[in-house]
Coordinates of C-alpha atoms in Angstrom, one line a residue:
X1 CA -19.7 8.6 -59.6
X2 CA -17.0 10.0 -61.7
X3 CA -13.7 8.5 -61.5
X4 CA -12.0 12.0 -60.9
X5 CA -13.9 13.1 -58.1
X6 CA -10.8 14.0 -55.8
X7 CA -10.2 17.0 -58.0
X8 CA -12.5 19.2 -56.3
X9 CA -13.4 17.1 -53.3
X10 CA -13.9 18.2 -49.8
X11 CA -12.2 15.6 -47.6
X12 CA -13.2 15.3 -43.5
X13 CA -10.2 14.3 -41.5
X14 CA -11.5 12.5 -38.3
X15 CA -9.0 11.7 -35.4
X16 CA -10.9 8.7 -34.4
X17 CA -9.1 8.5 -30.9
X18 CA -11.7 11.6 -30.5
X19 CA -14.6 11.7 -32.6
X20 CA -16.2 9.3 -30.8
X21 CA -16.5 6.3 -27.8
X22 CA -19.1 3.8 -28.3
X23 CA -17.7 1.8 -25.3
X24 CA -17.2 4.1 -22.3
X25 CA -13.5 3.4 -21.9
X26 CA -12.9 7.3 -22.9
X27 CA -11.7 6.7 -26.1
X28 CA -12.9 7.1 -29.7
X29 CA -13.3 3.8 -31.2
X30 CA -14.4 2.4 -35.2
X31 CA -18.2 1.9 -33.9
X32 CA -18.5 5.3 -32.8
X33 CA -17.4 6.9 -36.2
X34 CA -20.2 5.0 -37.9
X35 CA -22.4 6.4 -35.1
X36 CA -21.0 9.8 -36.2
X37 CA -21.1 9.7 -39.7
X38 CA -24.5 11.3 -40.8
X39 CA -23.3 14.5 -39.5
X40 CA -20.3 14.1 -41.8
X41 CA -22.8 13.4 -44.5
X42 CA -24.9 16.3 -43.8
X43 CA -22.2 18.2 -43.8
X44 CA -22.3 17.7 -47.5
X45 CA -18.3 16.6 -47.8
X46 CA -17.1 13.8 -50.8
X47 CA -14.8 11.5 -48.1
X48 CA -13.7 10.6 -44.7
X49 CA -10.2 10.8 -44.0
X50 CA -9.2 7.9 -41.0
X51 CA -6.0 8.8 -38.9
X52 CA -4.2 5.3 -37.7
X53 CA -6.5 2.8 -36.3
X54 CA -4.0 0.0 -36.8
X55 CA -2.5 -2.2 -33.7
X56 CA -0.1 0.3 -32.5
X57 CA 2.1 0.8 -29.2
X58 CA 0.3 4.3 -29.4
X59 CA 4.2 6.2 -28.3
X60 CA 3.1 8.8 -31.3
X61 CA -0.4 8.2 -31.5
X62 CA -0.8 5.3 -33.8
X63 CA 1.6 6.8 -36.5
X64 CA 4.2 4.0 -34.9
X65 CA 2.5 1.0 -36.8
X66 CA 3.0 -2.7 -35.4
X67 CA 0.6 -4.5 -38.1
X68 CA 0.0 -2.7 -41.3
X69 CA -2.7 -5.1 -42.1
X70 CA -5.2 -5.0 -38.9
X71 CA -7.6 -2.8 -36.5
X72 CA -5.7 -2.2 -32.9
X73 CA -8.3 -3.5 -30.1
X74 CA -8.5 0.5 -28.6
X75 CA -10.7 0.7 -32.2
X76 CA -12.4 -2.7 -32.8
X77 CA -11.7 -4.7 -35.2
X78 CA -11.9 -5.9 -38.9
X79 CA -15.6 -6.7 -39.1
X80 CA -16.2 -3.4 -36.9
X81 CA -14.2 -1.9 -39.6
X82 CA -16.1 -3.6 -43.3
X83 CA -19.9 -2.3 -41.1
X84 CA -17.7 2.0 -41.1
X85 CA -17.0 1.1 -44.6
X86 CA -20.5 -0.2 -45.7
X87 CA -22.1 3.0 -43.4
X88 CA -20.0 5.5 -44.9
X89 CA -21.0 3.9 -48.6
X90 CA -24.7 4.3 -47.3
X91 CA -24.0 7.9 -47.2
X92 CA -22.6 8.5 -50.3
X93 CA -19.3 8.7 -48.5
X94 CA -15.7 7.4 -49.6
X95 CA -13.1 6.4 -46.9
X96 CA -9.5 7.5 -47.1
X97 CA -7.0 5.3 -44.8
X98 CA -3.9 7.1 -43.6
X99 CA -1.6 4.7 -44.4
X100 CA 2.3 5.6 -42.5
X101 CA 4.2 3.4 -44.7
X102 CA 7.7 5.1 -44.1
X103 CA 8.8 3.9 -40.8
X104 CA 7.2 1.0 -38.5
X105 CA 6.9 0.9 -34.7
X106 CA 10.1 -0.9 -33.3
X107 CA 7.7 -3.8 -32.3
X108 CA 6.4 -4.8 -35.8
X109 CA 7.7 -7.9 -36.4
X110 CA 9.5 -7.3 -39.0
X111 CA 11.8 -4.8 -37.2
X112 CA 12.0 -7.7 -34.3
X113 CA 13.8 -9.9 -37.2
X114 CA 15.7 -6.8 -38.8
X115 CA 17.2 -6.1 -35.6
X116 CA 18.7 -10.1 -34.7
X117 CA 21.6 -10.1 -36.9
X118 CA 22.6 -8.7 -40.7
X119 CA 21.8 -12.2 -42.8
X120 CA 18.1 -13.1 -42.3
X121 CA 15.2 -12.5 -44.3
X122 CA 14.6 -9.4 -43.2
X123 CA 18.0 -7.6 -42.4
X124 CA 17.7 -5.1 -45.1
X125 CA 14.1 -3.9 -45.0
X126 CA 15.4 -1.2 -42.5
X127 CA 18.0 1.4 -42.6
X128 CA 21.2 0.1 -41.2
X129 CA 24.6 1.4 -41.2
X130 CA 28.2 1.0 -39.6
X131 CA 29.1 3.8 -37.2
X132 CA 32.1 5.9 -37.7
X133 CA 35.4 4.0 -36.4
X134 CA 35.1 6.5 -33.1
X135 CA 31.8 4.7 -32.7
X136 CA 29.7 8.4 -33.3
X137 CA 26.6 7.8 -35.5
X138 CA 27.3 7.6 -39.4
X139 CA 26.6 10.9 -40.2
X140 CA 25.1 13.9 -38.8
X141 CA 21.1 13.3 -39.5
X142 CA 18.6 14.3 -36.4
X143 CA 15.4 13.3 -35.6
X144 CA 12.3 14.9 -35.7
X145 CA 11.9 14.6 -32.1
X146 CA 15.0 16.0 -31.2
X147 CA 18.4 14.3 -30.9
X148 CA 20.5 12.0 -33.6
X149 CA 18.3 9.7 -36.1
X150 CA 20.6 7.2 -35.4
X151 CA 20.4 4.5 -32.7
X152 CA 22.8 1.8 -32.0
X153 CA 21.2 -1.7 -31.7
X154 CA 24.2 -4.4 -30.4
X155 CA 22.8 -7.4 -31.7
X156 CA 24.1 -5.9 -34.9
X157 CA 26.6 -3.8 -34.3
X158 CA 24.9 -1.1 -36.5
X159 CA 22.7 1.6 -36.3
X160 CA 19.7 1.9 -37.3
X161 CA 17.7 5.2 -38.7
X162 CA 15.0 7.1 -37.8
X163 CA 13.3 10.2 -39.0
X164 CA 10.9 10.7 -35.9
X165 CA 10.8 8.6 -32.8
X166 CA 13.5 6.3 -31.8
X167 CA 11.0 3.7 -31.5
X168 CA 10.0 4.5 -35.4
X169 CA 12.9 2.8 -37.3
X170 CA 12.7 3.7 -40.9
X171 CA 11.8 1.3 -43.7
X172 CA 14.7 1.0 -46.5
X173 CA 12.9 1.7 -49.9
X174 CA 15.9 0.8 -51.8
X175 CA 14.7 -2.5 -51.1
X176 CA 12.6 -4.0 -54.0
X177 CA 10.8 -6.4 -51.1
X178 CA 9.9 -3.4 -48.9
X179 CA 8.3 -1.5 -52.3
X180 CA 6.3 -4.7 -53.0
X181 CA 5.2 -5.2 -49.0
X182 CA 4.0 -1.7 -49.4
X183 CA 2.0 -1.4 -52.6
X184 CA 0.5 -5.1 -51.2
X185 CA -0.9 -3.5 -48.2
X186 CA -2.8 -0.7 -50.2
X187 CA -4.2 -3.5 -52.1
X188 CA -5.2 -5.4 -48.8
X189 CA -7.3 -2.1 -48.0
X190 CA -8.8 -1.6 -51.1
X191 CA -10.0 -5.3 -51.4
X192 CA -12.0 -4.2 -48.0
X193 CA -13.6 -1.3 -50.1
X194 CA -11.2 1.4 -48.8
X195 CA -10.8 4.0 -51.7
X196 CA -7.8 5.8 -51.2
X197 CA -5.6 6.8 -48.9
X198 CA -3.6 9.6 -47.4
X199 CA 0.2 8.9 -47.2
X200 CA 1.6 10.3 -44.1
X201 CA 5.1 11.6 -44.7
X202 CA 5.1 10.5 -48.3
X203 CA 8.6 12.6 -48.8
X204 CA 10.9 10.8 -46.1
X205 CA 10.3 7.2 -47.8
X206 CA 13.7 7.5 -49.8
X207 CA 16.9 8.6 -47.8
X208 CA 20.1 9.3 -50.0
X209 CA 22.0 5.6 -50.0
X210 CA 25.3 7.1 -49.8
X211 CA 24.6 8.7 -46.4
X212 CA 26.2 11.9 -46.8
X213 CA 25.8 14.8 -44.8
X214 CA 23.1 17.5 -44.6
X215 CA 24.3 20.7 -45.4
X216 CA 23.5 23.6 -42.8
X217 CA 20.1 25.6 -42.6
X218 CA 21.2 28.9 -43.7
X219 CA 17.8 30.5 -43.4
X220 CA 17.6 33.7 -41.2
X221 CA 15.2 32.7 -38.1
X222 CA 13.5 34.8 -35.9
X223 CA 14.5 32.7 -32.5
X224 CA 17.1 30.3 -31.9
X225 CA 15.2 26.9 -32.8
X226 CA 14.0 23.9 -30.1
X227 CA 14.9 21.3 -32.7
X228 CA 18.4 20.2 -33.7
X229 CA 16.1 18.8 -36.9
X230 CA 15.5 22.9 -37.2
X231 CA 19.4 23.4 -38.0
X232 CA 19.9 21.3 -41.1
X233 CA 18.6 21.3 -44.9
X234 CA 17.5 17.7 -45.0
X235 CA 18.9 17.7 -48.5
X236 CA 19.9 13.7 -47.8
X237 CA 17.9 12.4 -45.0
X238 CA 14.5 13.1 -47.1
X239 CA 13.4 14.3 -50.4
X240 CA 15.8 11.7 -52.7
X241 CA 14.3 11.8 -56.4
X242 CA 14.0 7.6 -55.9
X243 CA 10.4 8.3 -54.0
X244 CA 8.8 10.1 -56.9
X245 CA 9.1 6.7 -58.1
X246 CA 8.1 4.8 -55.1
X247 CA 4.5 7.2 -55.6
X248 CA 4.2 6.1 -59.5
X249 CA 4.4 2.4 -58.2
X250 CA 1.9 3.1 -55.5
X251 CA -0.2 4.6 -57.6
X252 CA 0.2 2.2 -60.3
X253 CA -1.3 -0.4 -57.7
X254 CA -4.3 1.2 -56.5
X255 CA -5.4 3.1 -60.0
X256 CA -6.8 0.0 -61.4
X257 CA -9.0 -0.7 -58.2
X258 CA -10.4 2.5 -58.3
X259 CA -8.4 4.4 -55.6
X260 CA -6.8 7.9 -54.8
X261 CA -3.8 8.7 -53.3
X262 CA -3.2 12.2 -51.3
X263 CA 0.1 12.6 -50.1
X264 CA 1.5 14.9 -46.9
X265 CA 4.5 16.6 -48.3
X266 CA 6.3 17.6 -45.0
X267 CA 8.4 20.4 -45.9
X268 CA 9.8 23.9 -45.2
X269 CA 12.6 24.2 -47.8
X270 CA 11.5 24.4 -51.4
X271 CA 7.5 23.4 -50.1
X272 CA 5.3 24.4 -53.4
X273 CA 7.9 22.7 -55.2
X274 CA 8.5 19.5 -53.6
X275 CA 4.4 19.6 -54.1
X276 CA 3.9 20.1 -57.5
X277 CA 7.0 17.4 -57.7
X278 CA 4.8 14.4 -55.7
X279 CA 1.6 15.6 -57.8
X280 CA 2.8 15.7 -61.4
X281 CA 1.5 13.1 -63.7
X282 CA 1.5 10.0 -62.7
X283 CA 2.6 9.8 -59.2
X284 CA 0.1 10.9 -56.6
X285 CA -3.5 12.5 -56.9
X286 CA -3.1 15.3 -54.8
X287 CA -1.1 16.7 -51.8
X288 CA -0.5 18.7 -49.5
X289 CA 1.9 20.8 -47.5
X290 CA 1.9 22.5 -44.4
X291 CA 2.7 26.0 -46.0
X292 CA -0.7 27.0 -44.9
X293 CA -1.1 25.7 -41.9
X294 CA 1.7 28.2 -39.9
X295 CA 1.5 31.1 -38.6
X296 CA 1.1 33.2 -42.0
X297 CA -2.3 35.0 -42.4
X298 CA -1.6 37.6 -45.5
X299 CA -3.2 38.3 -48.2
X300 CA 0.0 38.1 -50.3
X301 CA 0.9 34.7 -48.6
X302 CA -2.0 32.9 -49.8
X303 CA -1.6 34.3 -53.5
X304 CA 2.1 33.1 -53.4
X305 CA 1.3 30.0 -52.7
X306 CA -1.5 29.1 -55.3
X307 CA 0.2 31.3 -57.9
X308 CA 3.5 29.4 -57.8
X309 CA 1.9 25.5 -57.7
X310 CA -0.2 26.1 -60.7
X311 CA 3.1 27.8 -62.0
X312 CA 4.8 24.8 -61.9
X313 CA 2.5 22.0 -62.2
X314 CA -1.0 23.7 -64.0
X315 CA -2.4 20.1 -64.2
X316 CA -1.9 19.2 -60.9
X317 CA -4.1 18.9 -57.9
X318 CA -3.6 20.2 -54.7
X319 CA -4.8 19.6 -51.2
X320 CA -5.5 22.9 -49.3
X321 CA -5.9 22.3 -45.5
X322 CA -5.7 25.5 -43.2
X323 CA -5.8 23.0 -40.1
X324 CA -5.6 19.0 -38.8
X325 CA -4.1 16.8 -35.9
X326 CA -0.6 18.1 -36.1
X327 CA -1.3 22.0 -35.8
X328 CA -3.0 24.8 -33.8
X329 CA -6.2 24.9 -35.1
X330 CA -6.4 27.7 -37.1
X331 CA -9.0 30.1 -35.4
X332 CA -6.6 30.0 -32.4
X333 CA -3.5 30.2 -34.6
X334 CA -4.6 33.2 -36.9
X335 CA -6.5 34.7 -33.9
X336 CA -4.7 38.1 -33.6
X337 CA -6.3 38.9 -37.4
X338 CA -9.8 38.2 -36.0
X339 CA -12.7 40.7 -34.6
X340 CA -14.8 37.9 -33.2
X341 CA -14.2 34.3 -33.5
X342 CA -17.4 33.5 -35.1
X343 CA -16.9 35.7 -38.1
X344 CA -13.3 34.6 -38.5
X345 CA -14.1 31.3 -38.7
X346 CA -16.8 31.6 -41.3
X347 CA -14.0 34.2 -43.1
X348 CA -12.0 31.3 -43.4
X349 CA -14.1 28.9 -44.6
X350 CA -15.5 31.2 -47.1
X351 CA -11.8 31.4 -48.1
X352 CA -10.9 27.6 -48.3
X353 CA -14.1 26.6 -49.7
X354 CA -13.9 28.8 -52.5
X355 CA -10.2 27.7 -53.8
X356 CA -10.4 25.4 -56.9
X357 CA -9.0 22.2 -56.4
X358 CA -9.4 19.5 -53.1
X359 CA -9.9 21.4 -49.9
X360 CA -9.6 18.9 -46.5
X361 CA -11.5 20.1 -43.4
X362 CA -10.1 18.9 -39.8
X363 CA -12.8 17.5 -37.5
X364 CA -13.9 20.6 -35.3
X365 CA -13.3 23.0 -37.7
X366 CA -16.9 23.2 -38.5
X367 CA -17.8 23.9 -35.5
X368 CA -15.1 26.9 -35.1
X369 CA -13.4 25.5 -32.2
X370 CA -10.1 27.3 -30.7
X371 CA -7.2 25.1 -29.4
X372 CA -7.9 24.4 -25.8
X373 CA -6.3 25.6 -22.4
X374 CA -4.2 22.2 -21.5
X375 CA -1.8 21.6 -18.4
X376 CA 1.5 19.7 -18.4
X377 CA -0.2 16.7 -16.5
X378 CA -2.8 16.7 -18.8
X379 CA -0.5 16.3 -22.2
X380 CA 0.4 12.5 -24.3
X381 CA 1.8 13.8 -27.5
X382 CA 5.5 13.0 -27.3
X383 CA 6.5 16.3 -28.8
X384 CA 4.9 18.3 -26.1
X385 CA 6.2 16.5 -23.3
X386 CA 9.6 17.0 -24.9
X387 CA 9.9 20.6 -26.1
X388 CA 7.0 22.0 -23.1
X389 CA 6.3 24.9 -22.5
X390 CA 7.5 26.3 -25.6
X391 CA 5.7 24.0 -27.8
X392 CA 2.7 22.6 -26.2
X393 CA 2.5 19.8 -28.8
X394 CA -0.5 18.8 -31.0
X395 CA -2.6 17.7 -28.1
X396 CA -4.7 20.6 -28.4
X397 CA -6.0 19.8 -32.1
X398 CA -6.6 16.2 -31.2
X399 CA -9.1 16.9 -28.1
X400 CA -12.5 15.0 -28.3
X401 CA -15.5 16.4 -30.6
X402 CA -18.7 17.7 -28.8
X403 CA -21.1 16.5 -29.7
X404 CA -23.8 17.5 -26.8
X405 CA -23.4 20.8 -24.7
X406 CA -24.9 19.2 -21.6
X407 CA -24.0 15.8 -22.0
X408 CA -21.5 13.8 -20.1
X409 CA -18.1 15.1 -21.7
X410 CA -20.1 16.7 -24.2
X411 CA -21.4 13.6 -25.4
X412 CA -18.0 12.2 -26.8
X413 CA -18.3 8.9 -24.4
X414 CA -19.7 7.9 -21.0
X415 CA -16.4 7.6 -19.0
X416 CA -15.6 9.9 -16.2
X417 CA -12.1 10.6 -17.7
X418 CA -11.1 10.6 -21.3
X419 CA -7.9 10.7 -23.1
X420 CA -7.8 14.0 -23.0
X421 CA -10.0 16.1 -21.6
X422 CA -13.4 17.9 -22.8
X423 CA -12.9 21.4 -22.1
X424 CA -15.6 24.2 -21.7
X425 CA -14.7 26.3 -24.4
X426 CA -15.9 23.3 -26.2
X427 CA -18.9 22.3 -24.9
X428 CA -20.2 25.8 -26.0
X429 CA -19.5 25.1 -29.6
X430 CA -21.2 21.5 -29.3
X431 CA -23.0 20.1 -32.4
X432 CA -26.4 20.6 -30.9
X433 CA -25.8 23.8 -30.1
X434 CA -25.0 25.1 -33.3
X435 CA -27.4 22.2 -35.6
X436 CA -30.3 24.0 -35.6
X437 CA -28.8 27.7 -35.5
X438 CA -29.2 29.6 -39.0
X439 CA -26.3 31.8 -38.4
X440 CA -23.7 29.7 -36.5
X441 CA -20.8 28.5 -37.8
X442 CA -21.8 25.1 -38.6
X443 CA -25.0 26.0 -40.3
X444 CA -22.7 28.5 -42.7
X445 CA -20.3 25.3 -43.4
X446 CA -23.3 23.4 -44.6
X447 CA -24.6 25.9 -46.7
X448 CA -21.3 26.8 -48.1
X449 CA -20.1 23.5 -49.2
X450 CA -23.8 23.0 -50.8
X451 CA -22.8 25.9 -52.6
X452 CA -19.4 24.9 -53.7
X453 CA -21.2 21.2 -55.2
X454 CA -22.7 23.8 -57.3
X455 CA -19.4 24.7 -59.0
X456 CA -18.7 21.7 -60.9
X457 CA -15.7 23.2 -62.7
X458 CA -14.0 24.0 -59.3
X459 CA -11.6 21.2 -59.7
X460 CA -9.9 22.6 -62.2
X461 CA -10.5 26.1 -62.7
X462 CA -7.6 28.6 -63.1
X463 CA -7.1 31.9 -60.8
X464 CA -6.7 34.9 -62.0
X465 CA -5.8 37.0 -58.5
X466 CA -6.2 40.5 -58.3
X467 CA -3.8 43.3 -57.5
X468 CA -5.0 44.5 -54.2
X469 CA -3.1 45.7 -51.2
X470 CA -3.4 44.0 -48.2
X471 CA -5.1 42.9 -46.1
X472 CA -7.5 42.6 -49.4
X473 CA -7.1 39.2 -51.1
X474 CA -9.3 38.6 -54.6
X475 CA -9.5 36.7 -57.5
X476 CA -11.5 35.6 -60.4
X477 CA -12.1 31.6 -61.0
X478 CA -14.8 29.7 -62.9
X479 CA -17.0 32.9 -63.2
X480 CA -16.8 33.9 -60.0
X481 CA -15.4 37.1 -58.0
X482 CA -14.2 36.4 -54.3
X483 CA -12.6 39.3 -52.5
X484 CA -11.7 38.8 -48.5
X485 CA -10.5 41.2 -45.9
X486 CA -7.8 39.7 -44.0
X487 CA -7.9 42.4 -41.3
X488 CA -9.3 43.6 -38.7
X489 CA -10.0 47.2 -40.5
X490 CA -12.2 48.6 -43.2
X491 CA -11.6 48.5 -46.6
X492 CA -13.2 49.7 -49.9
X493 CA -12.5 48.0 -53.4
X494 CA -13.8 48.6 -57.2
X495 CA -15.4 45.5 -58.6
X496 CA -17.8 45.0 -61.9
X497 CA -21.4 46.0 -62.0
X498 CA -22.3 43.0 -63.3
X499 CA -22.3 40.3 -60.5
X500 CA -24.8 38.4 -58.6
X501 CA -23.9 38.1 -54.3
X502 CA -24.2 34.8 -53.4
X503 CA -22.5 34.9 -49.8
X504 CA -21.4 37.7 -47.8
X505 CA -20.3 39.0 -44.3
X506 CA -19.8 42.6 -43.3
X507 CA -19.8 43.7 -47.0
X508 CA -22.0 46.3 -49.1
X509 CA -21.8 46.3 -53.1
X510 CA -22.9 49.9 -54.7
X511 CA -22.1 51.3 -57.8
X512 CA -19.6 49.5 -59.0
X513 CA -17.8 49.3 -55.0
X514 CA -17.4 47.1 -52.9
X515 CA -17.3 47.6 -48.9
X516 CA -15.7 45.0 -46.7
X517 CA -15.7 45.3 -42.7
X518 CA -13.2 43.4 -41.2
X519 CA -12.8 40.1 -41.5
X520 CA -15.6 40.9 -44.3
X521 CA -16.1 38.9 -47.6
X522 CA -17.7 38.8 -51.0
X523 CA -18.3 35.3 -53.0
X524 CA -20.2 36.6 -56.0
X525 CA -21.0 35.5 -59.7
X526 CA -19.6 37.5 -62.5
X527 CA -22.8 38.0 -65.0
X528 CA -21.8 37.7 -68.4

């Protein structure tokens, strides 16, 4: 396989809490992902994307890490883990770890030291600071979460910092040691036959050493925010030019053993830059932002945002995701530009599948399934139960895969309760359901990423977008023409004669024009 096969690669996220339980304790466990993985495979994708399965006291869902370097029990263990890797190899699949290497859970044992006193070994792997003589934290940095990011421990008489929990005290990457600890775990993974990994929160590892204060969000909003986090620029707290060279060392370490680095660039202020900033030479392979995964669905919003990366960093690689386990999935989040779900869902794949560079699909999402109706009492992601009813948290993108329509929970696991809960809407999207269906949703996924293996330039073609007014988004790349209607109307646009229709919905080419129904698309060939 070539050694640059992340820049057009289609990567399968897979929450393994809920992909699949092989042990009937109603959650998703290592054994059951390898059970899983030939429909990943026939999906046609390049690499599986793992969220957290390390020992974890699961307060944010395994992103608050207690051993960097093992399997928690809920998932198996290490020689469960070498038979996913060796499975997923069978395939012809690579496995991406998500690797959260900015903050630890506060019972990782290094934290446990950290926290005794300011002169052992490891006092300053973390990020601690005096308070202010009034005793008020040492600046005016929140949380994620809501709240301060500072919390007092009295064994030392400091604070310490943390970007998302309180329980998730952040690592200090001014240390040297930390830097090493890090780049040594990658190398533990890859020496298992991992090859790559995604870097959760890659732009918070570096906070400004001075501590100074974050300057005021002075963006217009719509709505007064939840989040204190919501009110700041985090011009100090996150994005310090020091981690672009923490990524260079990280990817320094796992270059040589063959493996890929895609980083999560979590960011509202200045997003396509901070991007094309974490994915210039050298430092990571490709990322990602969240820029389109909001609430956004234009025709102009999409342009702007491919437009301006290769603007800034035309060599680069990006990561385009419209969904994954911290969002609405997207046919629920874009559902007010829809005519039917089943059409808008194969509109945006048609869309994603089509843009040049590495695309990442979200468990689910081949399937076309909505976010799920959930109750209060039925919620365990910490920023629901915090900020409920206004935001219902991420629990609705994390619910367990169906697999069977008629099975027990929809053939996700044997238990008569699970995590959270298999809803209906659900089982009528199940895999079975949809496997042997020519014109569902999954069947289209399947045939459209077959075609996009047939576009070996895609990883790094140039786009040429066309000036259309919305809701019509097109463009030219790598010999093809793909025009899209956004909307939920009609629309009629001039395109060459000379073109060969390789996919299409709702759309009718004729003499030199081209009509799209809504939510319609064209992907064609441009015959030269």
């Amino acid at each position: 396989m070539a050694d640059d096969w992340w820049r057009k690669a289609v990567v399968y996220q897979i929450y393994p809490r809920s992909f699949q339980d092989s042990t009937g304790n109603g959650s998703g466990d290592l054994r059951g992902i390898s059970r899983r993985l030939g429909h990943v495979a026939d999906l046609g994708v390049d690499a599986v994307w793992l969220s957290p399965i390390y020992p974890s006291p699961m307060r944010d869902m395994g992103y608050d890490v207690s051993n960097h370097r093992d399997i928690d029990p809920m998932f198996g263990n290490l020689k469960d883990f070498d038979a996913l890797i060796a499975e997923a190899h069978r395939l012809g699949l690579r496995v991406i770890l998500d690797q959260v290497l900015s903050h630890t859970a506060i019972d990782h044992p290094f934290f446990a030291e950290s926290r005794q006193s300011r002169g052992n070994p490891k006092s300053d792997w973390f990020v601690w600071a005096d308070g202010k003589p009034d005793g008020t934290p040492p600046n005016n940095w929140q949380a994620i979460f809501g709240g301060p990011a500072w919390e007092w421990e009295p064994k030392r008489r400091q604070y310490y910092f943390h970007n998302f929990l309180t329980e998730q005290p952040d690592l200090n990457f001014h240390n040297p040691e930390v830097r090493v600890w890090a780049a040594d775990t990658l190398r533990f993974w890859m020496n298992r036959g991992v090859d790559g990994f995604r870097l959760d929160t890659a732009n918070f590892y570096v906070h400004d050493a001075e501590l100074r204060d974050n300057p005021l969000d002075e963006r217009a909003m719509a709505r007064p925010t939840l989040r204190t986090y919501d009110m700041q620029f985090p011009e100090f707290s996150k994005n310090r030019p020091e981690a672009l060279e923490v990524m260079a060392e990280l990817r320094a370490a796992v270059e040589p053993m063959g493996g890929v680095l895609i980083g999560e660039i979590g960011e509202s202020h200045h997003p396509i830059e901070r991007l094309a900033d974490y994915t210039a030479p050298g430092r990571l392979h490709m990322g990602y932002h969240p820029e389109m995964m909001g609430a956004t669905f234009t025709a102009a919003h999409f342009r702007d945002q491919i437009e301006r990366y290769y603007a800034l960093n035309p060599d680069g690689v990006p990561s385009w995701a419209f969904s994954n386990h911290d969002v609405p999935r997207h046919v629920t989040r874009w559902a007010s530009h829809a005519t039917d779900p089943e059409s808008f869902a194969k509109l945006c794949a048609a869309l994603l599948l089509s843009l040049p560079g590495s695309v990442c699909l979200y468990q689910g999402e081949e399937l076309g399934l909505p976010v799920p109706p959930l109750s209060f009492d039925e919620l365990v992601d910490p920023e629901g139960l915090r900020f409920w009813p206004e935001n219902p948290g991420r629990d609705g993108a994390r619910t367990p895969m169906p697999w069977e329509a008629e099975a027990s929970q929809a053939g996700f696991s044997t238990a008569p309760k699970t995590w959270l809960p298999v809803k209906p809407v659900h089982r009528d999207l199940a895999v079975d359901r949809q496997a042997d269906a020519p014109d569902s949703v999954l069947s289209f996924y399947r045939i459209l990423l077959a075609w996009r293996q047939t576009l070996p330039a895609i990883g790094g073609m140039q786009v040429e977008f066309l000036d259309l007014d919305e809701p019509l988004l097109g463009f030219r790349t790598g010999g093809l023409l793909c025009l899209f209607n956004l909307g939920c109307g009609e629309v009629t646009v001039t395109i060459p004669d000379a073109l060969k229709a390789d996919h299409v919905q709702y759309a009718v080419t004729k003499e030199g024009r081209c009509h799209l129904g809504p939510n319609g698309f064209l992907l064609a060939r441009l015959i030269t």
